[in-house]
Amino acid sequence: MLSRAVWCMSSFLHSSRRVVLFRAGSIQDGISFAHWLFQSQGVWHPGRLSVDQILFTEGMRLQVAASRAHPSACETVGMLQFLDTPNLSHLPPLLLFAPFAATELDCCVIPVRNNLKLIQTTDFFYANVDDPYTMGWITCCNVLSDLYAMGVVDCDNLLLLLGIPTAMSVEERTTITSLIMQGFQHPRLRISSIFLLQECALKAGTSVRGGQTTYNPWVLIGGAATAVVPDSEFIMPNQAEGGSVLVLTKPLGTQLAVTAYNWMLDRTDVWTEKCTPRISEEDMRSLYNAATLSMCRLNRNAARLMHKHGAQACTDVTGFGVLGHARNLAAVQTAAVTFEINRLPCLAGAYYLSKALASRHHLDTALTPETSGGLLIAMPEKNAEAYCRDLFEVDGTPSWIVGQVSAAATPAEARTARLSANVEIVEVPHETMFVVGVRFGQSGEEGVARPDLAFPL
């Protein structure tokens, strides 16, 4: 399929910060998310909307991509102790439910009536791409991934949380807010005889029914996701067993890619002195494009297949890096197990680029932050390869077995995660990220396309 469906990216044309020419097309009976996005939305250019040259990612220029507070920061003020060991004597019996999901993990799990559980999460972060529409889409993917990490496939409600920069004019605020909301969930549906194309929340089978907007010195964007499900429709993330393996559903290097791309556009000293000896501008644009499409891919199919293949525990990979999230996941396991990561799939060029930068950017530490990353799943070894094949069938993109779960050799190793001393770096071709949304629900309906010029979203 890939040989037929993937077009070679032949050249790139970058004409300004936000004005980029591109060509896109479809193959046979469908169009991919990438093609549809550029055909229906166009390339982000404030001028065509009578808006000044807004630097939407200004907040990220503060280099706070890893700004998410580590659980240890909460421990210093007693927050975790309060949340993990609450006084429940005043609660009705319905709410005396164990286990509560730990604060290190992705969602809270709360019992409600009729033997149902309310699963809820919230998340927000800084804009990392300049196109507000695409940023809305990425945010929706990122927020929903917390539910998907619990094996929840259907979200019942989404709320949008948005901080609009105070420096923007009224016109700019109106334009930017509208585009973010369109990416997060747009009311317009495009219907063809083959399949339905929807913006992110609608594509995820849910809708936004509220939220909050406020002013802030820079853009903050996030949301809250809620699902009410029976026990059979979610997977508690604490059942990993010795002898299982770890599967990762998206490559690493997304946040590094968008950060380095902005360095390139701004012609910073870091770009000139550290990056240019390692990567060309053409390859940097290709890396950025691949990272953007990876961030725009929902983890919904990955969550659905967790049930089929017996997933035992899962988390999504975001601000703590894959090892940081593995440590959080290992810490809440019922069994005394150890996670070891021995393979790091990275977008091609990202690892080599990272080694030219400060150590906090080195991908081989497995601690570099990601945005809208993949799911890290513990599952029986006998099921892992079939899971990866099935996910490729529905998403058109690869996943990888990246580690093992073993019984802890000593009490000190119990419920910990570590990086193998001989970790393998896997270079993931950018072309694999351009096969996005190859199926939209009905068997046999395929759509694959990609632009063959750059599209800084």
Coordinates of C-alpha atoms in Angstrom, one line a residue:
M1 CA 0.0 0.0 0.0
L2 CA 2.7 2.5 0.9
S3 CA 4.5 2.2 -2.4
R4 CA 1.3 3.1 -4.2
A5 CA -0.1 5.6 -1.8
V6 CA 2.8 7.7 -0.6
W7 CA 4.1 10.4 -2.9
C8 CA 7.8 11.5 -2.7
M9 CA 8.3 14.9 -1.3
S10 CA 10.2 16.3 -4.2
S11 CA 10.8 19.9 -3.2
F12 CA 9.9 22.6 -0.7
L13 CA 9.0 26.3 -1.2
H14 CA 9.1 28.6 1.8
S15 CA 8.2 32.1 0.7
S16 CA 7.6 33.8 4.1
R17 CA 6.8 33.0 7.7
R18 CA 3.3 32.0 6.9
V19 CA 2.9 32.1 3.1
V20 CA 3.7 28.8 1.5
L21 CA 2.7 27.4 -1.9
F22 CA 1.8 23.7 -2.1
R23 CA 0.2 21.2 -4.3
A24 CA -1.9 18.3 -3.2
G25 CA -4.0 15.6 -4.8
S26 CA -6.0 12.5 -4.1
I27 CA -5.5 8.9 -5.0
Q28 CA -8.4 6.8 -6.3
D29 CA -11.3 6.8 -3.9
G30 CA -10.5 9.2 -1.1
I31 CA -8.5 12.0 0.3
S32 CA -6.3 12.0 3.4
F33 CA -6.5 14.4 6.3
A34 CA -3.4 16.2 5.0
H35 CA -4.9 16.7 1.6
W36 CA -8.3 17.7 2.9
L37 CA -6.8 20.2 5.4
F38 CA -4.9 22.1 2.8
Q39 CA -7.7 22.0 0.2
S40 CA -10.5 23.1 2.5
Q41 CA -8.7 25.3 5.0
G42 CA -5.8 26.6 2.9
V43 CA -2.4 27.6 4.4
W44 CA -2.4 29.9 7.4
H45 CA -1.8 33.4 6.3
P46 CA -3.0 36.3 8.5
G47 CA -3.0 38.7 5.6
R48 CA -5.9 37.1 3.8
L49 CA -8.0 37.6 7.0
S50 CA -7.0 41.2 7.4
V51 CA -5.0 40.3 10.5
D52 CA -1.5 41.6 11.2
Q53 CA 1.5 39.2 11.2
I54 CA 0.7 37.6 14.5
L55 CA 3.4 35.4 16.0
F56 CA 1.0 32.8 17.4
T57 CA 3.7 30.7 19.0
E58 CA 5.1 33.7 21.0
G59 CA 4.5 31.9 24.3
M60 CA 6.6 29.0 23.2
R61 CA 9.5 31.3 22.5
L62 CA 10.0 31.3 26.2
Q63 CA 11.1 27.7 25.8
V64 CA 8.6 26.3 28.2
A65 CA 7.7 23.3 26.2
A66 CA 8.5 21.1 29.2
S67 CA 6.7 23.4 31.6
R68 CA 4.4 20.7 32.9
A69 CA 5.0 20.3 36.6
H70 CA 6.4 17.0 37.7
P71 CA 4.5 15.2 40.5
S72 CA 7.4 15.9 42.9
A73 CA 6.5 19.6 42.6
C74 CA 3.0 18.8 44.0
E75 CA 4.5 16.7 46.7
T76 CA 6.4 19.6 48.1
V77 CA 3.1 21.3 49.0
G78 CA 1.3 18.2 50.1
M79 CA -1.0 18.1 47.1
L80 CA -0.4 14.4 46.3
Q81 CA -0.8 13.3 49.9
F82 CA -4.1 15.2 50.0
L83 CA -5.4 13.7 46.7
D84 CA -4.0 10.1 47.3
T85 CA -5.1 9.7 50.9
P86 CA -8.3 11.8 51.3
N87 CA -10.7 11.6 54.2
L88 CA -13.7 9.9 52.6
S89 CA -15.8 9.4 55.8
H90 CA -18.2 12.1 54.7
L91 CA -18.9 10.6 51.3
P92 CA -21.9 8.4 50.4
P93 CA -21.1 4.7 49.8
L94 CA -21.5 5.2 46.0
L95 CA -18.3 7.3 46.0
L96 CA -16.2 4.9 48.2
F97 CA -14.7 3.4 45.2
A98 CA -11.1 2.0 44.9
P99 CA -8.9 2.4 43.1
F100 CA -9.0 6.0 42.3
A101 CA -6.6 6.8 39.4
A102 CA -3.4 8.3 40.8
T103 CA -2.7 11.9 40.1
E104 CA 0.4 10.9 38.1
L105 CA -1.8 9.3 35.5
D106 CA -4.1 10.6 32.8
C107 CA -7.6 10.6 34.2
C108 CA -9.6 10.4 37.3
V109 CA -12.1 7.5 37.6
I110 CA -15.2 8.2 39.6
P111 CA -18.2 5.9 40.2
V112 CA -21.6 7.2 39.3
R113 CA -25.0 5.6 39.5
N114 CA -26.1 2.4 37.7
N115 CA -22.6 0.8 37.9
L116 CA -21.1 3.4 35.5
K117 CA -17.8 5.2 35.8
L118 CA -17.1 8.9 35.0
I119 CA -13.7 9.2 33.5
Q120 CA -12.4 12.8 33.2
T121 CA -9.3 14.7 32.2
T122 CA -8.1 18.2 31.6
D123 CA -5.0 19.5 29.9
F124 CA -3.6 22.7 28.4
F125 CA -0.3 23.9 27.0
Y126 CA 1.3 26.6 24.8
A127 CA 0.8 27.0 21.1
N128 CA 3.6 25.3 19.2
V129 CA 2.4 25.9 15.6
D130 CA 1.4 29.3 14.2
D131 CA -1.8 28.2 12.4
P132 CA -4.6 28.6 14.9
Y133 CA -6.8 26.1 13.1
T134 CA -4.1 23.4 13.2
M135 CA -3.3 24.3 16.8
G136 CA -7.0 23.7 17.7
W137 CA -6.8 20.3 16.0
I138 CA -3.6 19.3 17.8
T139 CA -5.1 20.4 21.2
C140 CA -8.2 18.3 20.7
C141 CA -6.0 15.3 19.9
N142 CA -3.8 16.0 22.9
V143 CA -6.8 16.3 25.3
L144 CA -8.6 13.2 24.0
S145 CA -5.4 11.1 24.3
D146 CA -5.8 11.0 28.1
L147 CA -9.2 9.3 27.6
Y148 CA -7.7 7.0 24.9
A149 CA -4.9 6.0 27.3
M150 CA -7.7 4.5 29.6
G151 CA -9.0 2.5 26.7
V152 CA -12.0 4.9 26.3
V153 CA -13.0 5.1 22.7
D154 CA -16.1 7.4 22.9
C155 CA -15.9 10.8 24.6
D156 CA -19.2 12.2 25.8
N157 CA -18.3 15.8 26.1
L158 CA -15.4 18.2 25.5
L159 CA -14.8 21.7 26.9
L160 CA -12.5 24.2 25.3
L161 CA -10.1 26.2 27.6
L162 CA -8.5 29.2 25.9
G163 CA -6.3 32.0 27.0
I164 CA -6.1 34.8 24.4
P165 CA -3.1 37.2 24.4
T166 CA -3.8 40.6 25.8
A167 CA -1.6 42.2 23.2
M168 CA -4.0 41.2 20.4
S169 CA -6.5 43.6 18.9
V170 CA -10.2 42.9 19.1
E171 CA -10.1 41.9 15.4
E172 CA -7.1 39.6 16.0
R173 CA -8.7 37.9 19.0
T174 CA -11.9 37.3 17.1
T175 CA -10.1 35.8 14.1
I176 CA -7.7 33.6 16.2
T177 CA -10.4 32.4 18.5
S178 CA -12.7 31.4 15.6
L179 CA -9.9 29.5 13.9
I180 CA -8.9 27.6 17.1
M181 CA -12.5 26.6 17.7
Q182 CA -12.9 25.5 14.1
G183 CA -9.9 23.2 14.5
F184 CA -11.0 21.9 17.9
Q185 CA -14.5 21.3 16.5
H186 CA -16.0 22.9 13.4
P187 CA -19.8 22.9 12.8
R188 CA -19.4 22.5 9.0
L189 CA -19.4 18.9 7.7
R190 CA -18.1 17.9 4.3
I191 CA -20.1 14.9 3.0
S192 CA -19.1 12.9 0.0
S193 CA -20.6 9.6 -1.3
I194 CA -17.5 7.9 0.1
F195 CA -17.1 9.2 3.6
L196 CA -17.6 12.0 6.0
L197 CA -14.8 14.4 6.7
Q198 CA -15.1 16.3 10.0
E199 CA -12.8 18.5 12.1
C200 CA -11.1 16.9 15.1
A201 CA -13.8 16.6 17.7
L202 CA -16.4 15.5 15.2
K203 CA -13.9 13.0 13.7
A204 CA -13.5 11.7 17.2
G205 CA -17.2 11.1 17.5
T206 CA -17.8 13.9 20.1
S207 CA -18.6 17.6 20.3
V208 CA -17.7 20.7 22.3
R209 CA -20.5 21.9 24.5
G210 CA -18.8 24.7 26.4
G211 CA -15.6 26.0 27.9
Q212 CA -14.0 29.1 29.1
T213 CA -12.0 31.9 27.5
T214 CA -9.9 34.4 29.3
Y215 CA -7.0 36.9 28.6
N216 CA -3.4 35.9 29.2
P217 CA 0.0 37.4 28.2
W218 CA 0.4 34.6 25.6
V219 CA -1.7 31.9 24.1
L220 CA -2.8 29.0 26.4
I221 CA -5.0 26.3 24.8
G222 CA -6.5 23.2 26.2
G223 CA -9.6 21.4 27.1
A224 CA -11.5 19.0 29.4
A225 CA -12.8 15.6 28.2
T226 CA -15.4 13.5 29.9
A227 CA -16.8 10.0 29.3
V228 CA -19.3 7.9 31.2
V229 CA -18.8 4.2 30.6
P230 CA -19.4 0.8 32.0
D231 CA -16.5 -1.2 33.3
S232 CA -16.1 -3.1 30.0
E233 CA -15.3 0.1 28.1
F234 CA -12.2 1.3 29.9
I235 CA -9.0 -0.3 31.1
M236 CA -7.5 0.6 34.5
P237 CA -3.8 1.3 33.9
N238 CA -2.3 -0.9 36.6
Q239 CA -2.4 -4.5 35.4
A240 CA 1.0 -4.9 33.7
E241 CA 2.5 -8.4 34.1
G242 CA 6.0 -9.7 33.9
G243 CA 6.7 -11.1 30.4
S244 CA 4.7 -8.4 28.7
V245 CA 6.0 -5.9 26.3
L246 CA 5.7 -2.1 25.7
V247 CA 4.3 -0.7 22.5
L248 CA 4.5 2.9 21.3
T249 CA 2.1 4.1 18.7
K250 CA 3.8 7.4 17.5
P251 CA 7.4 8.3 16.9
L252 CA 9.3 10.7 19.1
G253 CA 10.7 14.1 18.2
T254 CA 7.6 16.2 17.6
Q255 CA 8.3 19.0 20.0
L256 CA 12.0 19.1 19.0
A257 CA 10.9 19.4 15.4
V258 CA 8.6 22.4 15.9
T259 CA 11.0 24.1 18.2
A260 CA 13.9 23.8 15.8
Y261 CA 11.7 24.9 12.9
N262 CA 10.9 28.1 14.8
W263 CA 14.6 28.6 15.4
M264 CA 15.1 28.3 11.7
L265 CA 12.4 30.9 10.9
D266 CA 13.8 33.3 13.5
R267 CA 17.4 32.7 12.4
T268 CA 18.5 32.3 16.0
D269 CA 22.1 31.6 17.0
V270 CA 21.2 28.1 18.0
W271 CA 19.9 27.4 14.5
T272 CA 22.9 29.0 12.8
E273 CA 25.6 27.6 15.0
K274 CA 24.2 24.2 16.1
C275 CA 21.5 23.1 13.7
T276 CA 22.7 24.1 10.2
P277 CA 25.8 21.8 10.3
R278 CA 23.4 18.9 11.0
I279 CA 20.2 19.5 8.9
S280 CA 19.3 21.5 5.8
E281 CA 16.4 23.8 5.6
E282 CA 14.6 21.5 3.2
D283 CA 15.0 18.5 5.6
M284 CA 14.0 20.7 8.5
R285 CA 10.7 21.6 6.8
S286 CA 10.1 17.9 6.0
L287 CA 10.7 17.0 9.7
Y288 CA 8.3 19.8 10.8
N289 CA 5.7 18.6 8.4
A290 CA 5.9 15.0 9.6
A291 CA 5.8 16.1 13.2
T292 CA 2.7 18.3 12.5
L293 CA 0.8 15.4 10.9
S294 CA 1.8 13.1 13.7
M295 CA 0.5 15.5 16.3
C296 CA -2.8 15.8 14.3
R297 CA -3.5 12.0 14.4
L298 CA -6.0 10.8 17.0
N299 CA -5.1 7.9 19.2
R300 CA -8.7 6.6 19.0
N301 CA -8.0 3.6 16.9
A302 CA -5.1 2.7 19.1
A303 CA -7.4 2.8 22.1
R304 CA -10.0 0.7 20.4
L305 CA -7.5 -2.0 19.6
M306 CA -6.3 -2.1 23.2
H307 CA -9.4 -4.1 24.1
K308 CA -9.0 -6.6 21.3
H309 CA -5.4 -7.3 22.1
G310 CA -5.5 -7.5 25.9
A311 CA -3.8 -4.3 26.9
Q312 CA -2.9 -4.3 30.6
A313 CA -1.8 -0.7 31.2
C314 CA -1.3 2.5 29.1
T315 CA -0.4 6.1 29.2
D316 CA 0.0 8.8 26.5
V317 CA 3.4 10.3 25.9
T318 CA 3.5 14.1 26.3
G319 CA 5.4 16.5 28.5
F320 CA 7.5 14.1 30.6
G321 CA 8.9 12.2 27.6
V322 CA 8.5 8.5 27.0
L323 CA 10.6 7.5 29.9
G324 CA 9.0 10.0 32.3
H325 CA 5.6 8.7 31.5
A326 CA 6.8 5.1 31.7
R327 CA 8.0 5.8 35.2
N328 CA 4.6 7.3 36.2
L329 CA 2.9 4.2 34.7
A330 CA 5.2 1.8 36.4
A331 CA 4.7 3.4 39.8
V332 CA 1.0 2.5 40.0
Q333 CA 1.2 -1.1 38.9
T334 CA -0.4 -3.7 41.2
A335 CA 2.4 -6.2 40.5
A336 CA 6.0 -5.6 41.4
V337 CA 7.3 -5.1 37.9
T338 CA 10.0 -3.1 36.1
F339 CA 9.6 -1.4 32.7
E340 CA 12.7 -1.3 30.5
I341 CA 12.7 0.7 27.2
N342 CA 15.2 -0.6 24.7
R343 CA 14.0 1.1 21.4
L344 CA 13.3 4.7 20.6
P345 CA 11.6 5.4 17.2
C346 CA 12.4 9.0 16.2
L347 CA 11.3 11.0 13.2
A348 CA 14.2 10.8 10.7
G349 CA 16.8 13.5 11.4
A350 CA 15.5 14.4 14.9
Y351 CA 17.9 12.3 16.8
Y352 CA 20.9 13.5 14.9
L353 CA 19.7 17.1 15.3
S354 CA 19.1 16.6 19.0
K355 CA 22.7 15.6 19.7
A356 CA 23.9 19.0 18.5
L357 CA 21.8 20.7 21.2
A358 CA 21.9 21.0 25.0
S359 CA 21.4 17.7 26.8
R360 CA 17.8 18.4 27.7
H361 CA 17.0 18.1 24.0
H362 CA 18.8 14.7 23.5
L363 CA 16.2 12.2 22.3
D364 CA 18.3 9.3 23.6
T365 CA 17.5 10.4 27.2
A366 CA 13.9 9.5 26.4
L367 CA 12.9 12.5 28.6
T368 CA 12.4 15.2 25.9
P369 CA 8.8 16.4 25.9
E370 CA 6.3 15.5 23.1
T371 CA 3.0 17.1 22.1
S372 CA 0.1 14.9 21.2
G373 CA 2.3 11.9 21.3
G374 CA 1.5 8.2 21.0
L375 CA 0.2 5.7 23.5
L376 CA 2.7 3.6 25.5
I377 CA 0.9 0.3 26.1
A378 CA 1.8 -2.8 28.1
M379 CA 0.3 -5.9 26.6
P380 CA 1.1 -9.6 26.3
E381 CA 4.0 -10.3 24.1
K382 CA 2.1 -12.8 22.0
N383 CA -0.4 -10.0 21.0
A384 CA 2.0 -7.1 20.3
E385 CA 2.9 -7.8 16.7
A386 CA -0.8 -8.4 15.8
Y387 CA -1.7 -5.1 17.5
C388 CA 0.9 -3.2 15.5
R389 CA -0.4 -4.8 12.2
D390 CA -4.0 -4.0 13.0
L391 CA -3.2 -0.4 13.9
F392 CA -1.4 0.0 10.6
E393 CA -4.4 -1.3 8.8
V394 CA -6.7 1.4 10.2
D395 CA -4.3 4.3 10.7
G396 CA -1.8 3.6 7.9
T397 CA 1.1 4.5 10.2
P398 CA 3.6 2.3 12.0
S399 CA 3.9 1.5 15.7
W400 CA 6.7 -0.3 17.5
I401 CA 7.5 -2.7 20.3
V402 CA 9.8 -0.5 22.4
G403 CA 10.5 -2.4 25.7
Q404 CA 9.7 -5.2 28.1
V405 CA 7.9 -5.6 31.4
S406 CA 9.7 -8.0 33.8
A407 CA 9.2 -9.1 37.4
A408 CA 11.3 -6.8 39.6
A409 CA 14.6 -8.5 40.7
T410 CA 14.7 -6.5 44.0
P411 CA 12.2 -4.5 46.0
A412 CA 14.1 -1.3 45.0
E413 CA 13.4 -2.1 41.3
A414 CA 9.7 -2.7 41.8
R415 CA 7.4 -0.3 40.0
T416 CA 10.2 1.6 38.3
A417 CA 11.1 2.2 34.7
R418 CA 14.6 2.5 33.1
L419 CA 16.2 3.1 29.8
S420 CA 18.3 0.2 28.4
A421 CA 22.1 0.7 28.3
N422 CA 22.0 -0.4 24.7
V423 CA 18.9 1.5 23.5
E424 CA 18.3 1.3 19.8
I425 CA 17.4 4.4 17.8
V426 CA 15.0 3.7 15.0
E427 CA 14.8 6.4 12.2
V428 CA 11.2 6.8 11.1
P429 CA 10.8 8.0 7.5
H430 CA 8.8 11.2 7.2
E431 CA 6.7 9.6 4.5
T432 CA 5.0 7.3 7.0
M433 CA 3.4 10.2 8.7
F434 CA 1.8 11.5 5.6
V435 CA -0.5 8.5 5.3
V436 CA -3.0 9.9 7.7
G437 CA -6.7 8.9 8.0
V438 CA -6.4 6.1 5.4
R439 CA -9.8 4.9 6.6
F440 CA -12.7 6.8 7.9
G441 CA -14.9 4.2 9.4
Q442 CA -16.3 2.0 6.6
S443 CA -14.4 -1.1 5.4
G444 CA -12.6 -0.7 2.1
E445 CA -12.8 3.1 2.1
E446 CA -9.3 4.3 1.7
G447 CA -7.9 7.8 1.1
V448 CA -4.2 8.6 0.9
A449 CA -2.5 11.7 -0.3
R450 CA 0.2 14.1 0.6
P451 CA 1.5 17.5 -0.5
D452 CA 4.7 17.6 -2.5
L453 CA 5.7 21.0 -1.3
A454 CA 6.1 22.3 2.2
F455 CA 3.2 23.4 4.3
P456 CA 4.2 25.2 7.5
L457 CA 0.8 25.0 9.2

